[in-house]
Amino acid sequence: MSRILLVGTEGGKRQVYFKKAAALADVPVDFLDWKDVPGLIGQEWQKEAFRQYVVKIDPPEWESSRLEELDGLAGQYRRQLSGLGGLTAGAFLNHPEDIAELLDKRICKERLIQEQIPVTQLFPMTFSGTEELLDFLREKGISQVFVKPVQGSGAAGVAALRYADRTGRLVLYTCAALKGGGLYNTKGMYRLEGKEAAAFLDSLLGLECVVERWHPKASFQGYCYDLRVVVQGGQVDMILPRLSKGPITNLHLNNHAMAYEDLHLSPRITEQIQEVCLRAADCYPRLHSIGMDVLLEKGSLAPRIIEMNAQGDLLHRDVYGENQIYRRQVAMMQEMLIME
């Protein structure tokens, strides 16, 4: 192996800033656009050409925002990942098979639970509609949960649900919108109540979803927050707090980030966060770069993994600053080239 290959979208921020990091290290990078991948898959003669590379795979950029198409798009992506895995006997920054596994929230979380990693509670059952879910909440005495498409990312279709059994009041927060009988992901936040919330939830549960307990999050200066933790090559490279006035903290929803040091958490809490995240990363040894969403419980500040993302490395606060994450990736891939 002698070169780095980046698979991604031409002109996207991921390509631009990874190449900037590589240029600083004077490392050449070849590029393969996702639109050209289908024509290569299955071509046996391509295997020798790919053997020279250490490969980084960025996610494709889907044009559709309709959630009903999510499973089909994710299925197509899985097939392309499998095809890329078959093209090269070379090395990967993140192996395609494990990227595919982390696309499924349920499978990923079940692996973490099996390894006794503290996670936000996942309910093992599925629900056909609003009434079935509310019956479950009443039976268990639970008042708030998150409902998420199994294969979504970037808060796609995520709904935070509050239900008061005594009054029957139903309130739902989401960045998706129900339009013309379809669900569409947006970059805005919506608050729905009563029948409007129930109709939305019925449509959402018509997709394949997971339901998780809504754990109260730690707060800072009137904002609740969670953490994006980037683990690369067996070490924590970045911890980024994401602050929000609402229950969904993703930064593209006009929430904001801050320096981790400004939270003034104790060294003991920082050690706990790092220990939990490193244990979670050990569950996927073929993933050398993982972005994790981590909750600190209100009061105890005990960390729990919310989700893991094998392509959770694009943080604007980083790329517009030191570009530290991509610079580390380039260094790790250089080491892979030397080792081979």
CSV table of C-alpha atoms in Angstrom, one decimal:
chain,number,residue,atom,x,y,z
A,1,MET,CA,0.0,0.0,0.0
A,2,SER,CA,1.3,3.4,-0.9
A,3,ARG,CA,-1.6,5.9,-1.0
A,4,ILE,CA,-4.7,7.2,0.8
A,5,LEU,CA,-8.1,6.9,-0.9
A,6,LEU,CA,-11.0,9.0,0.3
A,7,VAL,CA,-14.5,7.9,-0.8
A,8,GLY,CA,-17.0,10.7,-0.4
A,9,THR,CA,-18.9,13.6,-2.1
A,10,GLU,CA,-17.1,16.0,-4.4
A,11,GLY,CA,-16.9,19.5,-2.9
A,12,GLY,CA,-18.3,18.4,0.5
A,13,LYS,CA,-16.9,19.8,3.7
A,14,ARG,CA,-15.6,16.4,4.7
A,15,GLN,CA,-13.5,16.1,1.5
A,16,VAL,CA,-12.3,19.7,1.7
A,17,TYR,CA,-11.0,19.6,5.3
A,18,PHE,CA,-9.6,16.1,5.1
A,19,LYS,CA,-7.6,17.1,2.1
A,20,LYS,CA,-6.4,20.3,3.9
A,21,ALA,CA,-5.2,18.1,6.8
A,22,ALA,CA,-3.4,15.8,4.3
A,23,ALA,CA,-1.8,18.7,2.5
A,24,LEU,CA,-0.4,20.0,5.8
A,25,ALA,CA,1.3,16.6,6.2
A,26,ASP,CA,2.3,16.6,2.5
A,27,VAL,CA,0.4,13.3,2.0
A,28,PRO,CA,-1.3,12.8,-1.4
A,29,VAL,CA,-4.9,11.7,-1.4
A,30,ASP,CA,-6.8,10.1,-4.3
A,31,PHE,CA,-10.6,10.6,-4.4
A,32,LEU,CA,-13.5,8.4,-5.4
A,33,ASP,CA,-17.0,10.0,-5.6
A,34,TRP,CA,-19.9,8.0,-4.4
A,35,LYS,CA,-21.6,8.5,-7.8
A,36,ASP,CA,-18.8,6.4,-9.4
A,37,VAL,CA,-18.9,3.6,-6.8
A,38,PRO,CA,-21.7,1.5,-8.4
A,39,GLY,CA,-19.8,1.1,-11.6
A,40,LEU,CA,-16.8,-0.3,-9.8
A,41,ILE,CA,-18.5,-2.8,-7.6
A,42,GLY,CA,-18.3,-6.4,-8.8
A,43,GLN,CA,-15.4,-5.6,-11.2
A,44,GLU,CA,-12.7,-8.2,-10.3
A,45,TRP,CA,-10.0,-6.3,-12.2
A,46,GLN,CA,-10.4,-3.4,-9.8
A,47,LYS,CA,-9.1,-5.4,-6.8
A,48,GLU,CA,-5.5,-5.0,-7.7
A,49,ALA,CA,-5.8,-1.3,-8.2
A,50,PHE,CA,-7.4,-0.9,-4.8
A,51,ARG,CA,-4.8,-3.0,-3.1
A,52,GLN,CA,-2.4,0.0,-2.9
A,53,TYR,CA,-4.7,2.1,-0.7
A,54,VAL,CA,-5.6,2.8,2.9
A,55,VAL,CA,-9.2,3.8,2.5
A,56,LYS,CA,-11.4,6.3,4.4
A,57,ILE,CA,-15.1,6.1,3.7
A,58,ASP,CA,-17.3,9.2,4.2
A,59,PRO,CA,-21.1,9.0,4.1
A,60,PRO,CA,-22.9,9.8,0.9
A,61,GLU,CA,-25.1,12.9,0.8
A,62,TRP,CA,-28.7,11.9,0.1
A,63,GLU,CA,-30.9,14.3,-1.8
A,64,SER,CA,-34.2,13.1,-0.3
A,65,SER,CA,-35.3,14.3,3.1
A,66,ARG,CA,-38.4,12.0,3.1
A,67,LEU,CA,-38.1,9.6,6.1
A,68,GLU,CA,-40.1,6.9,4.4
A,69,GLU,CA,-37.2,6.6,1.9
A,70,LEU,CA,-34.7,6.2,4.7
A,71,ASP,CA,-34.7,2.4,4.9
A,72,GLY,CA,-34.2,2.1,1.1
A,73,LEU,CA,-31.4,4.6,1.1
A,74,ALA,CA,-29.7,2.9,4.0
A,75,GLY,CA,-30.1,-0.4,2.3
A,76,GLN,CA,-28.5,0.9,-0.8
A,77,TYR,CA,-25.6,2.3,1.2
A,78,ARG,CA,-25.1,-1.0,3.0
A,79,ARG,CA,-24.8,-2.8,-0.4
A,80,GLN,CA,-22.3,-0.2,-1.5
A,81,LEU,CA,-20.3,-0.6,1.7
A,82,SER,CA,-20.3,-4.4,1.1
A,83,GLY,CA,-19.1,-3.8,-2.4
A,84,LEU,CA,-16.3,-1.6,-1.3
A,85,GLY,CA,-15.2,-4.2,1.2
A,86,GLY,CA,-15.0,-6.7,-1.6
A,87,LEU,CA,-12.9,-4.5,-3.9
A,88,THR,CA,-9.8,-4.2,-1.7
A,89,ALA,CA,-7.6,-6.4,0.4
A,90,GLY,CA,-6.1,-3.1,1.6
A,91,ALA,CA,-6.7,-1.4,4.9
A,92,PHE,CA,-9.5,0.8,6.1
A,93,LEU,CA,-9.6,3.7,8.6
A,94,ASN,CA,-13.1,2.3,9.4
A,95,HIS,CA,-14.0,-1.1,8.0
A,96,PRO,CA,-17.2,-1.1,5.8
A,97,GLU,CA,-18.9,-4.0,7.7
A,98,ASP,CA,-18.6,-2.1,11.0
A,99,ILE,CA,-19.7,1.2,9.5
A,100,ALA,CA,-22.8,-0.7,8.3
A,101,GLU,CA,-23.5,-2.2,11.8
A,102,LEU,CA,-23.4,1.2,13.4
A,103,LEU,CA,-26.0,2.5,11.0
A,104,ASP,CA,-28.5,0.3,13.0
A,105,LYS,CA,-29.1,1.9,16.4
A,106,ARG,CA,-30.6,-1.3,17.9
A,107,ILE,CA,-27.8,-3.7,16.9
A,108,CYS,CA,-25.1,-1.3,18.0
A,109,LYS,CA,-26.7,-0.6,21.4
A,110,GLU,CA,-27.4,-4.3,22.0
A,111,ARG,CA,-23.7,-5.0,21.5
A,112,LEU,CA,-22.8,-2.3,24.0
A,113,ILE,CA,-25.4,-3.7,26.5
A,114,GLN,CA,-23.9,-7.2,26.1
A,115,GLU,CA,-20.5,-5.8,27.0
A,116,GLN,CA,-22.0,-4.0,30.0
A,117,ILE,CA,-21.3,-0.5,28.7
A,118,PRO,CA,-23.6,2.1,30.4
A,119,VAL,CA,-26.1,3.3,27.7
A,120,THR,CA,-29.4,5.1,27.6
A,121,GLN,CA,-32.1,2.5,28.2
A,122,LEU,CA,-33.4,0.8,25.1
A,123,PHE,CA,-36.8,-0.9,25.3
A,124,PRO,CA,-36.6,-4.2,23.5
A,125,MET,CA,-40.2,-4.2,22.0
A,126,THR,CA,-41.5,-2.4,18.9
A,127,PHE,CA,-44.8,-0.5,18.7
A,128,SER,CA,-47.3,-0.4,15.9
A,129,GLY,CA,-48.8,3.0,16.7
A,130,THR,CA,-49.4,5.7,19.3
A,131,GLU,CA,-52.0,3.9,21.4
A,132,GLU,CA,-49.8,0.8,21.8
A,133,LEU,CA,-46.9,3.0,22.9
A,134,LEU,CA,-49.0,4.9,25.3
A,135,ASP,CA,-50.4,1.7,26.8
A,136,PHE,CA,-46.8,0.6,27.4
A,137,LEU,CA,-46.0,3.9,29.1
A,138,ARG,CA,-49.0,3.7,31.3
A,139,GLU,CA,-48.3,0.1,32.3
A,140,LYS,CA,-44.6,0.9,33.1
A,141,GLY,CA,-45.3,4.3,34.7
A,142,ILE,CA,-43.0,6.0,32.2
A,143,SER,CA,-43.7,9.6,31.3
A,144,GLN,CA,-41.0,10.5,28.7
A,145,VAL,CA,-39.2,8.6,25.9
A,146,PHE,CA,-37.4,9.2,22.7
A,147,VAL,CA,-38.6,7.5,19.5
A,148,LYS,CA,-36.0,7.2,16.7
A,149,PRO,CA,-35.9,5.6,13.3
A,150,VAL,CA,-33.5,2.6,13.6
A,151,GLN,CA,-31.3,3.8,10.7
A,152,GLY,CA,-31.5,7.6,11.0
A,153,SER,CA,-28.6,9.9,11.7
A,154,GLY,CA,-28.3,13.6,12.4
A,155,ALA,CA,-31.5,13.6,14.4
A,156,ALA,CA,-33.5,12.4,11.4
A,157,GLY,CA,-37.0,11.7,12.5
A,158,VAL,CA,-36.1,11.8,16.2
A,159,ALA,CA,-39.0,12.6,18.5
A,160,ALA,CA,-38.9,13.4,22.2
A,161,LEU,CA,-42.2,12.5,23.8
A,162,ARG,CA,-43.8,13.5,27.1
A,163,TYR,CA,-47.0,11.9,28.3
A,164,ALA,CA,-49.0,12.6,31.4
A,165,ASP,CA,-51.1,9.6,32.3
A,166,ARG,CA,-53.3,11.5,34.8
A,167,THR,CA,-54.4,14.1,32.3
A,168,GLY,CA,-53.7,12.3,29.0
A,169,ARG,CA,-51.6,15.2,27.8
A,170,LEU,CA,-49.3,14.3,25.0
A,171,VAL,CA,-46.4,16.7,23.9
A,172,LEU,CA,-43.8,15.9,21.3
A,173,TYR,CA,-40.7,17.7,20.1
A,174,THR,CA,-39.1,16.8,16.8
A,175,CYS,CA,-37.2,18.3,13.8
A,176,ALA,CA,-39.3,16.3,11.3
A,177,ALA,CA,-42.6,17.5,9.8
A,178,LEU,CA,-45.7,15.6,8.6
A,179,LYS,CA,-46.6,17.0,5.2
A,180,GLY,CA,-49.1,15.6,2.8
A,181,GLY,CA,-49.1,12.2,4.6
A,182,GLY,CA,-45.3,12.0,4.5
A,183,LEU,CA,-42.6,12.6,7.1
A,184,TYR,CA,-39.8,15.0,6.1
A,185,ASN,CA,-36.6,15.8,8.0
A,186,THR,CA,-36.0,19.5,8.5
A,187,LYS,CA,-33.5,21.8,10.2
A,188,GLY,CA,-36.2,23.3,12.5
A,189,MET,CA,-37.7,22.2,15.8
A,190,TYR,CA,-41.4,21.7,16.2
A,191,ARG,CA,-43.6,21.3,19.3
A,192,LEU,CA,-46.8,19.2,18.8
A,193,GLU,CA,-49.6,18.5,21.2
A,194,GLY,CA,-52.7,16.3,21.4
A,195,LYS,CA,-54.1,14.9,18.2
A,196,GLU,CA,-51.4,16.5,16.1
A,197,ALA,CA,-48.7,14.8,18.1
A,198,ALA,CA,-50.6,11.5,18.0
A,199,ALA,CA,-50.9,11.7,14.2
A,200,PHE,CA,-47.2,12.4,13.8
A,201,LEU,CA,-46.3,9.6,16.2
A,202,ASP,CA,-48.5,7.1,14.3
A,203,SER,CA,-46.7,8.0,11.0
A,204,LEU,CA,-43.3,7.7,12.7
A,205,LEU,CA,-44.0,4.4,14.3
A,206,GLY,CA,-45.0,3.2,10.9
A,207,LEU,CA,-41.3,3.2,10.1
A,208,GLU,CA,-38.9,0.8,11.9
A,209,CYS,CA,-38.1,2.6,15.1
A,210,VAL,CA,-36.5,2.2,18.5
A,211,VAL,CA,-37.9,3.6,21.7
A,212,GLU,CA,-35.5,4.7,24.5
A,213,ARG,CA,-35.9,6.1,27.9
A,214,TRP,CA,-35.6,9.9,28.1
A,215,HIS,CA,-33.0,10.3,30.8
A,216,PRO,CA,-32.7,13.8,32.4
A,217,LYS,CA,-29.5,15.5,31.2
A,218,ALA,CA,-27.0,17.6,33.0
A,219,SER,CA,-27.4,21.4,32.6
A,220,PHE,CA,-25.2,24.4,32.3
A,221,GLN,CA,-26.3,28.0,32.7
A,222,GLY,CA,-29.9,27.2,31.9
A,223,TYR,CA,-29.1,24.9,29.0
A,224,CYS,CA,-29.3,21.1,29.0
A,225,TYR,CA,-26.3,19.4,27.2
A,226,ASP,CA,-24.8,16.2,26.1
A,227,LEU,CA,-21.3,15.5,24.6
A,228,ARG,CA,-20.0,14.5,21.2
A,229,VAL,CA,-16.9,12.5,22.0
A,230,VAL,CA,-14.5,11.5,19.2
A,231,VAL,CA,-12.4,8.4,19.9
A,232,GLN,CA,-9.5,7.7,17.4
A,233,GLY,CA,-6.8,5.1,17.6
A,234,GLY,CA,-7.5,4.2,21.2
A,235,GLN,CA,-7.6,7.7,22.6
A,236,VAL,CA,-10.2,10.5,23.2
A,237,ASP,CA,-9.3,13.2,20.7
A,238,MET,CA,-12.2,15.6,21.4
A,239,ILE,CA,-15.0,16.1,23.8
A,240,LEU,CA,-17.5,18.7,22.5
A,241,PRO,CA,-20.5,19.8,24.7
A,242,ARG,CA,-23.7,20.5,22.7
A,243,LEU,CA,-26.1,22.9,24.5
A,244,SER,CA,-29.8,23.3,23.9
A,245,LYS,CA,-32.9,24.8,25.4
A,246,GLY,CA,-34.8,21.7,24.1
A,247,PRO,CA,-34.4,17.9,24.4
A,248,ILE,CA,-32.6,17.5,21.0
A,249,THR,CA,-29.0,18.8,21.0
A,250,ASN,CA,-27.8,18.2,17.4
A,251,LEU,CA,-25.8,21.3,16.4
A,252,HIS,CA,-27.5,21.8,13.0
A,253,LEU,CA,-30.7,22.7,14.8
A,254,ASN,CA,-29.4,26.1,15.9
A,255,ASN,CA,-28.0,24.7,19.2
A,256,HIS,CA,-24.5,25.7,20.1
A,257,ALA,CA,-21.2,24.1,21.1
A,258,MET,CA,-18.7,25.2,23.7
A,259,ALA,CA,-15.2,24.3,25.0
A,260,TYR,CA,-15.3,21.2,27.2
A,261,GLU,CA,-13.0,22.9,29.7
A,262,ASP,CA,-15.6,25.7,30.3
A,263,LEU,CA,-18.0,23.2,31.9
A,264,HIS,CA,-15.5,22.9,34.8
A,265,LEU,CA,-16.2,19.3,35.4
A,266,SER,CA,-14.0,17.4,37.9
A,267,PRO,CA,-11.1,15.2,36.7
A,268,ARG,CA,-13.0,12.2,38.1
A,269,ILE,CA,-16.0,12.9,35.7
A,270,THR,CA,-13.7,13.4,32.8
A,271,GLU,CA,-12.0,10.1,33.6
A,272,GLN,CA,-15.3,8.3,33.8
A,273,ILE,CA,-16.3,9.8,30.4
A,274,GLN,CA,-13.1,8.7,28.8
A,275,GLU,CA,-13.2,5.2,30.4
A,276,VAL,CA,-16.8,4.5,29.1
A,277,CYS,CA,-16.0,5.8,25.6
A,278,LEU,CA,-12.8,3.8,25.3
A,279,ARG,CA,-14.6,0.7,26.5
A,280,ALA,CA,-17.3,1.3,23.9
A,281,ALA,CA,-14.7,1.8,21.1
A,282,ASP,CA,-13.1,-1.5,22.1
A,283,CYS,CA,-16.3,-3.2,21.0
A,284,TYR,CA,-15.4,-2.2,17.4
A,285,PRO,CA,-11.7,-2.7,17.0
A,286,ARG,CA,-11.9,-2.3,13.2
A,287,LEU,CA,-13.2,1.3,13.6
A,288,HIS,CA,-10.3,3.6,14.2
A,289,SER,CA,-12.5,6.8,14.4
A,290,ILE,CA,-15.8,6.9,16.2
A,291,GLY,CA,-18.1,9.8,17.1
A,292,MET,CA,-20.2,9.0,20.2
A,293,ASP,CA,-23.1,11.0,21.7
A,294,VAL,CA,-22.8,10.8,25.5
A,295,LEU,CA,-25.3,11.8,28.1
A,296,LEU,CA,-24.3,12.9,31.6
A,297,GLU,CA,-27.1,12.2,34.0
A,298,LYS,CA,-28.6,15.1,35.8
A,299,GLY,CA,-27.3,15.1,39.4
A,300,SER,CA,-24.8,12.3,39.3
A,301,LEU,CA,-23.1,13.2,36.0
A,302,ALA,CA,-22.7,9.5,35.3
A,303,PRO,CA,-22.0,9.0,31.6
A,304,ARG,CA,-24.2,6.9,29.3
A,305,ILE,CA,-23.7,6.3,25.6
A,306,ILE,CA,-26.7,7.5,23.6
A,307,GLU,CA,-25.4,6.5,20.1
A,308,MET,CA,-22.3,5.7,18.2
A,309,ASN,CA,-21.5,6.9,14.7
A,310,ALA,CA,-18.7,5.4,12.6
A,311,GLN,CA,-18.7,8.7,10.5
A,312,GLY,CA,-19.2,11.2,13.3
A,313,ASP,CA,-16.0,13.1,12.7
A,314,LEU,CA,-17.2,16.4,11.1
A,315,LEU,CA,-17.3,19.0,13.8
A,316,HIS,CA,-17.4,22.6,12.5
A,317,ARG,CA,-15.9,23.9,15.6
A,318,ASP,CA,-12.9,21.7,14.9
A,319,VAL,CA,-12.5,22.0,11.1
A,320,TYR,CA,-12.9,25.8,11.2
A,321,GLY,CA,-10.2,25.8,14.0
A,322,GLU,CA,-7.3,23.4,14.3
A,323,ASN,CA,-8.7,20.6,12.1
A,324,GLN,CA,-7.4,18.3,14.8
A,325,ILE,CA,-9.6,15.3,14.1
A,326,TYR,CA,-8.8,15.0,10.4
A,327,ARG,CA,-5.1,15.7,11.0
A,328,ARG,CA,-5.1,12.7,13.4
A,329,GLN,CA,-6.8,10.6,10.8
A,330,VAL,CA,-4.2,11.4,8.3
A,331,ALA,CA,-1.4,10.5,10.8
A,332,MET,CA,-3.1,7.2,11.6
A,333,MET,CA,-3.5,6.3,7.9
A,334,GLN,CA,0.2,7.2,7.3
A,335,GLU,CA,1.1,4.7,10.0
A,336,MET,CA,-1.0,2.1,8.3
A,337,LEU,CA,0.8,2.7,5.0
A,338,ILE,CA,4.2,2.2,6.7
A,339,MET,CA,3.1,-0.9,8.5
A,340,GLU,CA,2.0,-2.5,5.3
